Amino acid sequence: MSVWNPDNIRDVAESVGITNLNHDVTENLARDVEYRVAQVLEEALKCMRHGKRTLLTTSDISHALRNLDVEPLYGYESLRPLRFGEASLGPGQPLFYVEDEEVDFEKLINAPLPKVPREVTFTGHWLAVEGVQPSIPQNPTAADSRNLELVSKGPNANSTLAAMSGTGDVAVKPTVKHVLSKELQLYFEKVCSAFLDETSEEYRTSAYASLRDDPGLHQLVPYFVQFIAEKVTHSLKDIFVLTQVMHMAEALVQNTSLYVDPYIASLVPSILTCLVGRQLGGASELSEQFALRDLAASLLGLIAKKFSHSSHMLKPRLVRSCLKSFLDPSKPFGAHYGAVIGLQAVGGAEVIRVLVIPNLKDYSKLLGDGLDDTARRPAAERVLSALLGVLASMRDAHPALTNGHSNTVSDEMRATLTEKIGGLLASKIADANEVQLAHLILQS
C-alpha cells in the first residue's frame, strides 16, 4: 500500500486523456511517485545541510532536481518567503495557491528606469612575464610604482627590498608581493655598497666579478635596475657614482646566466642619460666626463648587439635617440660627442654613412664656432676627434682601394669634399692624405 493516494494518479491520467486506468497500474505508479519524491527530498536535505541551514527552501529543491538531471520548476526561486493562500472548491476540498503580489501600475510606470547593464566581455592579459609586469593598461605603470611610499623596518633595512618582500612596515601595500630571502637582501646591500665604495678598488672589483658571473641572481635583477636608475637620477653631478652604476649595468648585461631581456627597456634610459646628458659630473675633469660617455657608448653597443634579436625596434630607437641629440644645436658638445660615438657603437659604419655624413656640412659650422670659443674649445676638439674616428671606421669596414686611384687628395677632391662635409672636416682629411676615406665619403 502506497502513502501516495492512487486517486491523484488517476486524476492526472484523466487530465492528459487517459481513462479507465487499471487499479494495479495506479498502485504501482503511486509507489514510484512516492519513491521519486523521497529521492528529491533526500537530495534537497543534503543541499540544506551543506548550506549550514535548518530551513528547507525552494532553492534546495531546485538544486536537487538539477543534481538528479530533472528540469527544475520555474517561478519559485525567490528571496522572499512564499505566501500560500487557501481556497475551497467544496466541502472538504481545499485548494492551496501562491498569492501574487499586487503591483500598482501607476507606480510601476512612473518608476525610474534601471541602468542598462554592461555587455559581458572577457579579455585576457599577462599579469607578469618572467616575474615582470608588462606595460599594459590592466597593470600598474612604473610611475605608480615609483609613487609608492614604502617604509622599512629597522635602521639599516633597505626600504625597497623590505617592502617588496612583504617584511617591511609599509604605508601602502605593493601591488605584487615579491618574496626575497634574507640572503638575497643581504647580498643586494653588500654589492651596492661595494660598487659605491671609493676607498677600496679591490672591494669594487670583487663585487663586479660576482655580479657578472653569479648564476643565482635573477630575482635581484629588477632591484639592481631600479638602483641604477635611482643613482643616475639623483647623482648626475657625481662622476664616480655614475661610472660605477654603468659598471654595474655592464656586469648585469654580461652575466650569461641571467635573463635580462625584459629589463632592457628600463635599463637603456639610464645608459642614454650617461651618454648624451647635458651636465655629467659637475665640476669633475673633462677627461673623466668623456670617459663616462665612452663607457656608456660601449655598453649601449653591447646591448644593441646582444638583445636586438629579442626586440626588433631596439636598434632603431637607440639610433633615433642618438641622432636627435646630435642634430640638436642647443645641446653642449659633450652630448654631441656621446651621440656620435653612440651612433657608431649601435649601428656601425653603415649608420655613419647614412645618417651622420649628410648632416656634417651643417654641423661643421657649429663645430667651427665652438673651436673659436675658448671655453668650449676642449669639448669641441673631442667632438672633432670623435667625428674623424667614426669616419675612419668606414674605411676600416671596406677593402683597400684597387689600382687606378690617386695616392693623394687632389684640389678638386678637396673642393668636392668641402661641399659634402664642410671645410673643417675636409681639411683634416685632406691634410692627413686619407684618399680612401675621401672616396668613401664622396660615394656615400
Coordinates of N, CA and C in Angstrom, one line a residue, residues 157-383:
A157 N 67.6 48.7 7.2 CA 66.9 47.9 6.2 C 66.7 48.7 5.0
N158 N 66.8 48.0 3.8 CA 66.6 48.7 2.6 C 65.0 48.8 2.3
S159 N 64.5 50.0 2.1 CA 63.1 50.2 2.0 C 62.5 49.4 0.8
T160 N 63.1 49.4 -0.3 CA 62.5 48.8 -1.5 C 62.5 47.3 -1.3
L161 N 63.6 46.7 -0.8 CA 63.6 45.2 -0.7 C 62.7 44.8 0.4
A162 N 62.6 45.5 1.6 CA 61.8 45.1 2.6 C 60.3 45.2 2.2
A163 N 59.9 46.2 1.5 CA 58.5 46.4 1.1 C 58.1 45.3 0.1
M164 N 59.0 45.1 -0.9 CA 58.6 44.2 -1.9 C 58.6 42.7 -1.4
S165 N 59.4 42.5 -0.3 CA 59.4 41.1 0.2 C 58.3 40.9 1.2
G166 N 57.6 42.0 1.5 CA 56.5 41.8 2.5 C 56.9 41.8 3.9
T167 N 58.2 42.1 4.2 CA 58.7 42.0 5.6 C 58.8 43.4 6.2
G168 N 58.6 44.5 5.5 CA 58.7 45.8 6.0 C 57.4 46.4 6.5
D169 N 57.5 47.4 7.3 CA 56.3 48.1 7.7 C 55.9 49.1 6.7
V170 N 55.1 48.8 5.7 CA 54.8 49.6 4.6 C 53.6 50.5 4.8
A171 N 53.6 51.7 4.3 CA 52.5 52.6 4.3 C 51.4 52.2 3.3
V172 N 51.9 51.7 2.2 CA 51.0 51.3 1.1 C 51.4 49.9 0.7
K173 N 50.5 49.0 0.6 CA 50.8 47.6 0.2 C 51.2 47.6 -1.3
P174 N 52.3 46.9 -1.6 CA 52.7 46.8 -3.1 C 51.7 46.0 -3.8
T175 N 51.6 46.3 -5.1 CA 50.6 45.5 -6.0 C 51.0 44.1 -6.1
V176 N 52.2 43.8 -6.2 CA 52.7 42.4 -6.3 C 53.7 42.1 -5.2
K177 N 53.4 41.1 -4.5 CA 54.3 40.7 -3.4 C 55.4 39.8 -3.9
H178 N 56.6 40.3 -3.8 CA 57.8 39.6 -4.3 C 58.7 39.2 -3.1
V179 N 58.7 37.9 -2.9 CA 59.4 37.4 -1.7 C 60.9 37.2 -2.0
L180 N 61.7 37.8 -1.1 CA 63.2 37.7 -1.2 C 63.7 37.1 0.1
S181 N 64.6 36.2 -0.1 CA 65.2 35.6 1.1 C 66.2 36.6 1.8
K182 N 66.5 36.4 3.0 CA 67.3 37.3 3.8 C 68.7 37.3 3.1
E183 N 69.2 36.1 2.6 CA 70.5 36.1 2.0 C 70.5 37.0 0.7
L184 N 69.5 37.0 -0.1 CA 69.5 37.8 -1.3 C 69.4 39.3 -0.9
Q185 N 68.7 39.6 0.1 CA 68.6 41.0 0.6 C 70.0 41.5 1.0
L186 N 70.7 40.6 1.8 CA 72.0 41.0 2.3 C 73.0 41.1 1.2
Y187 N 72.9 40.2 0.2 CA 73.8 40.2 -1.0 C 73.5 41.5 -1.8
F188 N 72.3 41.9 -2.0 CA 72.0 43.2 -2.7 C 72.6 44.4 -2.0
E189 N 72.5 44.4 -0.7 CA 73.0 45.6 0.1 C 74.5 45.6 0.0
K190 N 75.1 44.4 0.1 CA 76.6 44.3 0.1 C 77.2 44.7 -1.3
V191 N 76.5 44.3 -2.3 CA 77.0 44.6 -3.7 C 76.9 46.1 -4.0
C192 N 75.7 46.6 -3.6 CA 75.5 48.1 -3.9 C 76.5 48.9 -3.1
S193 N 76.7 48.6 -1.9 CA 77.7 49.3 -1.1 C 79.1 49.1 -1.6
A194 N 79.4 47.9 -2.1 CA 80.8 47.7 -2.7 C 81.0 48.5 -3.9
F195 N 80.1 48.6 -4.8 CA 80.2 49.4 -6.0 C 80.4 50.8 -5.7
L196 N 79.9 51.4 -4.7 CA 79.9 52.8 -4.3 C 81.0 53.1 -3.3
D197 N 81.9 52.1 -3.0 CA 82.9 52.3 -2.1 C 84.2 52.9 -2.7
E198 N 84.5 54.1 -2.5 CA 85.6 54.8 -3.1 C 86.9 54.5 -2.5
T199 N 86.9 53.8 -1.3 CA 88.2 53.6 -0.6 C 88.9 52.3 -1.0
S200 N 88.1 51.3 -1.5 CA 88.7 50.0 -1.8 C 88.4 49.6 -3.3
E201 N 89.4 49.6 -4.1 CA 89.2 49.2 -5.5 C 89.0 47.7 -5.6
E202 N 89.7 47.0 -4.7 CA 89.6 45.5 -4.7 C 88.2 45.1 -4.3
Y203 N 87.5 45.8 -3.4 CA 86.1 45.6 -3.0 C 85.2 45.7 -4.2
R204 N 85.4 46.8 -5.0 CA 84.6 47.1 -6.1 C 84.8 46.0 -7.2
T205 N 86.1 45.6 -7.4 CA 86.4 44.6 -8.4 C 85.7 43.2 -8.1
S206 N 85.7 42.9 -6.8 CA 85.1 41.6 -6.4 C 83.6 41.7 -6.6
A207 N 83.0 42.8 -6.3 CA 81.5 42.9 -6.5 C 81.2 42.9 -8.0
Y208 N 82.0 43.5 -8.8 CA 81.8 43.4 -10.3 C 81.9 42.0 -10.8
A209 N 82.9 41.3 -10.3 CA 83.1 39.9 -10.7 C 81.9 39.0 -10.3
S210 N 81.5 39.2 -9.1 CA 80.4 38.4 -8.6 C 79.1 38.7 -9.3
L211 N 78.8 40.0 -9.6 CA 77.6 40.3 -10.3 C 77.7 39.8 -11.8
R212 N 78.8 39.7 -12.3 CA 79.0 39.3 -13.7 C 78.9 37.8 -13.9
D213 N 79.3 37.0 -12.9 CA 79.4 35.5 -13.0 C 78.4 34.8 -12.2
D214 N 77.8 35.3 -11.1 CA 76.9 34.6 -10.3 C 75.7 34.2 -11.0
P215 N 75.3 32.9 -11.0 CA 74.1 32.4 -11.7 C 72.8 32.5 -11.0
G216 N 72.8 32.8 -9.7 CA 71.5 32.8 -8.9 C 71.0 34.1 -8.5
L217 N 71.0 35.1 -9.4 CA 70.6 36.5 -9.1 C 69.4 37.0 -9.8
H218 N 68.7 36.0 -10.4 CA 67.6 36.5 -11.3 C 66.5 37.3 -10.5
Q219 N 66.2 36.9 -9.3 CA 65.2 37.7 -8.5 C 65.7 39.1 -8.2
L220 N 67.0 39.3 -8.2 CA 67.5 40.7 -7.8 C 67.7 41.6 -9.0
V221 N 67.5 41.1 -10.3 CA 67.7 41.9 -11.4 C 66.9 43.2 -11.4
P222 N 65.5 43.1 -11.2 CA 64.7 44.3 -11.2 C 65.2 45.3 -10.1
Y223 N 65.7 44.8 -9.0 CA 66.2 45.8 -7.9 C 67.5 46.4 -8.3
F224 N 68.4 45.7 -9.0 CA 69.6 46.3 -9.5 C 69.3 47.4 -10.6
V225 N 68.3 47.1 -11.4 CA 67.9 48.0 -12.5 C 67.3 49.3 -11.8
Q226 N 66.5 49.1 -10.8 CA 65.9 50.3 -10.1 C 67.0 51.0 -9.4
F227 N 67.9 50.3 -8.8 CA 69.0 51.0 -8.1 C 69.8 51.9 -9.1
I228 N 70.1 51.3 -10.2 CA 70.9 52.1 -11.3 C 70.1 53.3 -11.7
A229 N 68.8 53.2 -11.9 CA 68.0 54.3 -12.3 C 68.0 55.4 -11.3
E230 N 67.8 55.0 -10.0 CA 67.8 56.0 -8.9 C 69.1 56.7 -8.8
K231 N 70.2 56.0 -8.9 CA 71.5 56.7 -8.7 C 71.8 57.6 -9.9
V232 N 71.4 57.2 -11.1 CA 71.7 58.1 -12.2 C 70.8 59.4 -12.1
T233 N 69.6 59.2 -11.6 CA 68.7 60.3 -11.5 C 69.1 61.3 -10.4
H234 N 69.6 60.8 -9.3 CA 69.9 61.7 -8.2 C 71.4 62.0 -8.0
S235 N 72.3 61.5 -8.9 CA 73.7 61.7 -8.8 C 74.4 62.1 -10.1
L236 N 73.7 63.0 -10.8 CA 74.2 63.5 -12.1 C 75.5 64.3 -11.9
K237 N 75.7 64.8 -10.7 CA 76.9 65.6 -10.5 C 78.1 64.8 -9.9
D238 N 77.8 63.6 -9.7 CA 78.9 62.7 -9.1 C 79.4 61.7 -10.1
I239 N 80.5 62.0 -10.7 CA 81.1 61.2 -11.8 C 81.4 59.8 -11.3
F240 N 81.8 59.7 -10.1 CA 82.2 58.4 -9.6 C 81.0 57.4 -9.5
V241 N 79.9 58.0 -8.9 CA 78.7 57.1 -8.8 C 78.2 56.8 -10.2
L242 N 78.2 57.7 -11.1 CA 77.7 57.4 -12.5 C 78.5 56.3 -13.2
T243 N 79.8 56.4 -13.0 CA 80.7 55.4 -13.6 C 80.5 54.1 -13.0
Q244 N 80.3 54.0 -11.7 CA 80.1 52.7 -11.0 C 78.8 52.0 -11.4
V245 N 77.7 52.8 -11.5 CA 76.5 52.2 -11.9 C 76.5 51.7 -13.3
M246 N 77.3 52.4 -14.2 CA 77.5 51.9 -15.5 C 78.2 50.6 -15.5
H247 N 79.2 50.4 -14.6 CA 79.9 49.2 -14.5 C 78.9 48.1 -14.0
M248 N 78.0 48.5 -13.1 CA 77.0 47.5 -12.6 C 76.1 47.1 -13.7
A249 N 75.7 48.0 -14.5 CA 74.9 47.6 -15.7 C 75.6 46.7 -16.6
E250 N 76.9 47.0 -16.8 CA 77.7 46.2 -17.7 C 77.8 44.8 -17.2
A251 N 78.0 44.6 -15.8 CA 78.1 43.3 -15.2 C 76.8 42.5 -15.4
L252 N 75.6 43.2 -15.3 CA 74.4 42.5 -15.4 C 74.2 42.0 -16.9
V253 N 74.6 42.9 -17.8 CA 74.4 42.5 -19.2 C 75.3 41.4 -19.6
Q254 N 76.5 41.3 -19.1 CA 77.5 40.3 -19.4 C 77.2 39.0 -18.7
N255 N 76.4 39.0 -17.7 CA 76.1 37.7 -17.0 C 75.3 36.8 -17.9
T256 N 75.8 35.7 -18.3 CA 75.2 34.8 -19.3 C 74.1 34.0 -18.6
S257 N 74.1 33.9 -17.3 CA 73.1 33.1 -16.5 C 71.8 33.9 -16.3
L258 N 71.8 35.2 -16.5 CA 70.6 35.9 -16.2 C 69.8 36.2 -17.5
Y259 N 68.5 36.2 -17.4 CA 67.6 36.6 -18.5 C 67.2 38.1 -18.3
V260 N 68.0 38.9 -19.0 CA 67.8 40.3 -18.8 C 66.9 41.0 -19.8
D261 N 66.5 40.2 -20.8 CA 65.7 40.8 -21.9 C 64.5 41.7 -21.4
P262 N 63.7 41.2 -20.5 CA 62.6 42.1 -20.1 C 62.9 43.4 -19.4
Y263 N 64.2 43.5 -18.9 CA 64.6 44.7 -18.2 C 65.4 45.7 -19.0
I264 N 65.6 45.4 -20.3 CA 66.4 46.3 -21.1 C 65.8 47.6 -21.3
A265 N 64.4 47.6 -21.5 CA 63.7 48.8 -21.7 C 63.9 49.8 -20.5
S266 N 64.0 49.2 -19.3 CA 64.2 50.0 -18.1 C 65.6 50.4 -17.9
L267 N 66.5 49.6 -18.5 CA 68.0 49.9 -18.2 C 68.5 50.9 -19.2
V268 N 68.0 50.9 -20.4 CA 68.5 51.8 -21.5 C 68.5 53.3 -21.2
P269 N 67.3 53.8 -20.6 CA 67.3 55.3 -20.3 C 68.4 55.7 -19.4
S270 N 68.8 54.9 -18.4 CA 70.0 55.3 -17.5 C 71.3 55.4 -18.3
I271 N 71.5 54.5 -19.3 CA 72.7 54.5 -20.1 C 72.7 55.7 -21.0
L272 N 71.5 55.9 -21.6 CA 71.4 57.1 -22.6 C 71.7 58.4 -21.8
T273 N 71.2 58.5 -20.6 CA 71.5 59.7 -19.8 C 73.0 59.9 -19.6
C274 N 73.7 58.8 -19.3 CA 75.2 58.9 -19.1 C 75.9 59.1 -20.5
L275 N 75.2 58.9 -21.6 CA 75.8 59.0 -22.9 C 75.6 60.4 -23.5
V276 N 74.4 60.9 -23.4 CA 74.1 62.2 -24.1 C 73.5 63.2 -23.1
G277 N 73.7 63.0 -21.8 CA 73.3 64.0 -20.8 C 74.0 65.3 -21.0
R278 N 73.3 66.4 -20.6 CA 73.9 67.7 -20.8 C 75.0 68.0 -19.8
Q279 N 74.8 67.8 -18.5 CA 75.8 68.0 -17.5 C 76.0 66.7 -16.7
L280 N 77.2 66.2 -16.9 CA 77.6 65.0 -16.1 C 78.8 65.3 -15.3
G281 N 78.7 64.9 -14.0 CA 79.9 65.0 -13.2 C 80.2 66.4 -12.6
G282 N 79.3 67.4 -12.9 CA 79.5 68.7 -12.3 C 80.9 69.3 -12.7
A283 N 81.7 69.6 -11.7 CA 83.0 70.2 -11.9 C 84.1 69.2 -12.0
S284 N 83.8 68.0 -12.3 CA 84.9 67.0 -12.5 C 85.7 67.2 -13.7
E285 N 86.8 66.5 -13.9 CA 87.7 66.7 -15.0 C 87.0 66.3 -16.3
L286 N 87.3 67.1 -17.4 CA 86.7 66.8 -18.7 C 87.0 65.4 -19.2
S287 N 88.2 64.9 -18.9 CA 88.6 63.6 -19.3 C 87.7 62.5 -18.6
E288 N 87.4 62.7 -17.4 CA 86.5 61.8 -16.7 C 85.1 61.8 -17.2
Q289 N 84.6 62.9 -17.6 CA 83.3 63.0 -18.2 C 83.2 62.3 -19.5
F290 N 84.2 62.5 -20.4 CA 84.2 61.8 -21.7 C 84.5 60.3 -21.5
A291 N 85.3 59.9 -20.5 CA 85.5 58.5 -20.3 C 84.1 57.8 -19.9
L292 N 83.3 58.5 -19.1 CA 82.0 58.0 -18.8 C 81.1 57.8 -20.0
R293 N 81.2 58.8 -20.9 CA 80.4 58.7 -22.2 C 81.0 57.5 -23.0
D294 N 82.3 57.3 -23.1 CA 82.8 56.2 -23.8 C 82.3 54.9 -23.2
L295 N 82.3 54.8 -21.9 CA 81.8 53.6 -21.2 C 80.4 53.3 -21.6
A296 N 79.5 54.4 -21.5 CA 78.1 54.3 -21.8 C 77.9 53.8 -23.3
A297 N 78.7 54.4 -24.2 CA 78.6 54.0 -25.6 C 79.0 52.6 -25.8
S298 N 80.0 52.1 -25.2 CA 80.4 50.7 -25.4 C 79.3 49.8 -24.8
L299 N 78.7 50.2 -23.7 CA 77.7 49.4 -23.1 C 76.4 49.4 -24.0
L300 N 76.1 50.5 -24.6 CA 75.0 50.6 -25.5 C 75.2 49.7 -26.7
G301 N 76.4 49.7 -27.2 CA 76.7 48.8 -28.3 C 76.6 47.4 -28.0
L302 N 77.0 47.0 -26.8 CA 76.9 45.6 -26.3 C 75.4 45.2 -26.2
I303 N 74.6 46.1 -25.7 CA 73.2 45.8 -25.5 C 72.5 45.7 -26.9
A304 N 72.9 46.6 -27.9 CA 72.3 46.5 -29.2 C 72.7 45.2 -29.9
K305 N 73.9 44.8 -29.7 CA 74.3 43.5 -30.3 C 73.7 42.3 -29.7
K306 N 73.5 42.3 -28.4 CA 73.1 41.1 -27.7 C 71.6 40.9 -27.6
F307 N 70.9 42.0 -27.6 CA 69.4 41.9 -27.4 C 68.6 42.4 -28.6
S308 N 69.2 42.7 -29.7 CA 68.4 43.2 -30.8 C 67.5 42.0 -31.4
H309 N 67.9 40.8 -31.2 CA 67.1 39.7 -31.7 C 65.8 39.5 -31.0
S310 N 65.8 39.9 -29.7 CA 64.5 39.8 -28.9 C 63.6 41.0 -29.1
S311 N 64.2 42.2 -29.5 CA 63.4 43.4 -29.7 C 63.9 44.0 -31.0
H312 N 63.1 43.9 -32.0 CA 63.5 44.3 -33.3 C 63.5 45.9 -33.4
M313 N 62.9 46.5 -32.5 CA 62.8 48.0 -32.5 C 63.9 48.6 -31.6
L314 N 64.7 47.8 -31.0 CA 65.7 48.3 -30.1 C 66.8 49.2 -30.8
K315 N 67.4 48.6 -31.8 CA 68.4 49.4 -32.5 C 67.8 50.7 -33.2
P316 N 66.7 50.6 -33.9 CA 66.2 51.9 -34.4 C 65.9 53.0 -33.4
R317 N 65.4 52.5 -32.2 CA 65.1 53.5 -31.1 C 66.4 54.1 -30.6
L318 N 67.4 53.3 -30.4 CA 68.7 53.8 -29.9 C 69.3 54.8 -30.9
V319 N 69.3 54.4 -32.2 CA 69.8 55.3 -33.2 C 69.1 56.6 -33.3
R320 N 67.7 56.5 -33.2 CA 66.9 57.7 -33.2 C 67.2 58.6 -32.1
S321 N 67.4 58.1 -30.9 CA 67.7 58.9 -29.7 C 69.1 59.6 -29.9
C322 N 70.1 58.9 -30.4 CA 71.4 59.5 -30.5 C 71.4 60.5 -31.6
L323 N 70.7 60.2 -32.7 CA 70.7 61.2 -33.8 C 70.0 62.5 -33.4
K324 N 68.9 62.3 -32.6 CA 68.2 63.5 -32.2 C 69.1 64.4 -31.3
S325 N 69.9 63.8 -30.5 CA 70.9 64.6 -29.7 C 71.9 65.2 -30.5
F326 N 72.4 64.5 -31.6 CA 73.5 65.0 -32.4 C 73.0 66.2 -33.2
L327 N 71.7 66.2 -33.7 CA 71.2 67.3 -34.5 C 70.6 68.4 -33.7
D328 N 70.7 68.4 -32.4 CA 70.2 69.5 -31.6 C 71.3 70.5 -31.3
P329 N 71.3 71.7 -31.9 CA 72.4 72.6 -31.7 C 72.4 73.2 -30.3
S330 N 71.3 73.1 -29.6 CA 71.2 73.7 -28.2 C 71.9 72.9 -27.2
K331 N 72.2 71.6 -27.5 CA 72.9 70.8 -26.5 C 74.4 71.0 -26.6
P332 N 75.1 70.8 -25.5 CA 76.6 71.1 -25.4 C 77.3 70.0 -26.2
F333 N 78.6 70.3 -26.5 CA 79.4 69.4 -27.3 C 79.6 68.0 -26.6
G334 N 79.5 68.0 -25.3 CA 79.7 66.7 -24.6 C 78.5 65.8 -25.0
A335 N 77.3 66.3 -25.1 CA 76.2 65.5 -25.6 C 76.4 65.1 -27.1
H336 N 76.9 66.0 -27.9 CA 77.2 65.6 -29.3 C 78.2 64.5 -29.4
Y337 N 79.2 64.6 -28.5 CA 80.3 63.6 -28.5 C 79.7 62.2 -28.2
G338 N 78.8 62.2 -27.2 CA 78.2 60.9 -26.8 C 77.3 60.4 -27.9
A339 N 76.6 61.3 -28.6 CA 75.7 60.9 -29.7 C 76.5 60.3 -30.8
V340 N 77.6 60.9 -31.2 CA 78.4 60.4 -32.3 C 78.9 59.0 -32.0
I341 N 79.6 58.8 -30.9 CA 80.1 57.5 -30.6 C 79.0 56.5 -30.3
G342 N 77.9 57.0 -29.8 CA 76.8 56.1 -29.6 C 76.2 55.6 -30.9
L343 N 76.1 56.4 -32.0 CA 75.7 56.0 -33.3 C 76.6 55.0 -33.9
Q344 N 77.9 55.2 -33.7 CA 78.9 54.3 -34.2 C 78.8 52.9 -33.5
A345 N 78.6 53.0 -32.2 CA 78.6 51.7 -31.4 C 77.4 50.9 -31.7
V346 N 76.2 51.6 -31.9 CA 75.0 50.8 -32.2 C 74.9 50.4 -33.6
G347 N 75.1 51.2 -34.5 CA 74.9 50.9 -35.9 C 76.1 50.7 -36.8
G348 N 77.3 51.0 -36.3 CA 78.5 50.8 -37.1 C 78.7 51.7 -38.2
A349 N 79.5 51.3 -39.2 CA 79.8 52.2 -40.3 C 78.6 52.6 -41.2
E350 N 77.7 51.7 -41.3 CA 76.5 51.9 -42.2 C 75.7 53.1 -41.6
V351 N 75.5 53.2 -40.3 CA 74.7 54.3 -39.8 C 75.5 55.6 -40.0
I352 N 76.8 55.6 -39.8 CA 77.6 56.8 -40.1 C 77.5 57.3 -41.5
R353 N 77.5 56.3 -42.4 CA 77.4 56.7 -43.8 C 76.0 57.2 -44.2
V354 N 74.9 56.7 -43.6 CA 73.6 57.0 -44.0 C 73.1 58.2 -43.2
L355 N 73.4 58.3 -41.9 CA 72.8 59.4 -41.1 C 73.7 60.5 -40.7
V356 N 75.0 60.2 -40.5 CA 75.9 61.3 -40.0 C 76.5 62.1 -41.1
I357 N 77.0 61.5 -42.2 CA 77.6 62.2 -43.3 C 76.7 63.3 -43.9
P358 N 75.4 63.0 -44.2 CA 74.6 64.0 -44.8 C 74.4 65.2 -43.9
N359 N 74.6 65.1 -42.6 CA 74.5 66.3 -41.7 C 75.8 67.0 -41.3
L360 N 76.9 66.5 -41.9 CA 78.2 67.0 -41.4 C 78.4 68.4 -41.9
K361 N 77.9 68.8 -43.1 CA 78.2 70.1 -43.6 C 77.6 71.2 -42.7
D362 N 76.3 71.0 -42.2 CA 75.7 72.0 -41.3 C 76.4 71.9 -40.0
Y363 N 76.7 70.7 -39.5 CA 77.3 70.6 -38.2 C 78.7 71.2 -38.2
S364 N 79.4 71.2 -39.3 CA 80.8 71.7 -39.4 C 80.8 73.2 -39.0
K365 N 79.8 73.9 -39.3 CA 79.7 75.3 -39.0 C 79.6 75.5 -37.4
L366 N 78.7 74.7 -36.8 CA 78.6 74.8 -35.4 C 79.9 74.3 -34.7
L367 N 80.5 73.3 -35.2 CA 81.8 72.9 -34.6 C 82.9 73.9 -34.8
G368 N 82.9 74.6 -35.9 CA 83.9 75.7 -36.1 C 83.7 76.8 -35.1
D369 N 82.4 77.2 -34.8 CA 82.2 78.2 -33.8 C 82.6 77.8 -32.4
G370 N 82.5 76.5 -32.1 CA 82.9 76.0 -30.8 C 84.4 76.0 -30.7
L371 N 85.2 75.7 -31.8 CA 86.6 75.8 -31.7 C 87.2 77.2 -31.6
D372 N 86.4 78.1 -32.0 CA 86.8 79.5 -31.9 C 86.5 80.1 -30.5
D373 N 85.7 79.4 -29.7 CA 85.3 79.8 -28.4 C 86.3 79.2 -27.4
T374 N 87.0 80.0 -26.6 CA 88.0 79.4 -25.7 C 87.4 78.5 -24.6
A375 N 86.2 78.8 -24.2 CA 85.5 78.0 -23.1 C 85.1 76.7 -23.7
R376 N 84.6 76.6 -24.9 CA 84.0 75.4 -25.5 C 85.0 74.6 -26.3
R377 N 86.2 75.2 -26.5 CA 87.2 74.6 -27.4 C 87.6 73.1 -27.0
P378 N 87.9 72.8 -25.7 CA 88.3 71.5 -25.4 C 87.2 70.4 -25.7
A379 N 86.0 70.7 -25.4 CA 84.9 69.8 -25.8 C 84.7 69.7 -27.3
A380 N 84.9 70.8 -28.0 CA 84.7 70.8 -29.5 C 85.8 70.0 -30.1
E381 N 87.0 70.0 -29.6 CA 88.1 69.2 -30.1 C 87.8 67.7 -29.9
R382 N 87.2 67.4 -28.8 CA 86.8 66.0 -28.6 C 85.8 65.5 -29.6
V383 N 84.9 66.4 -29.9 CA 83.9 66.0 -30.9 C 84.5 65.9 -32.3

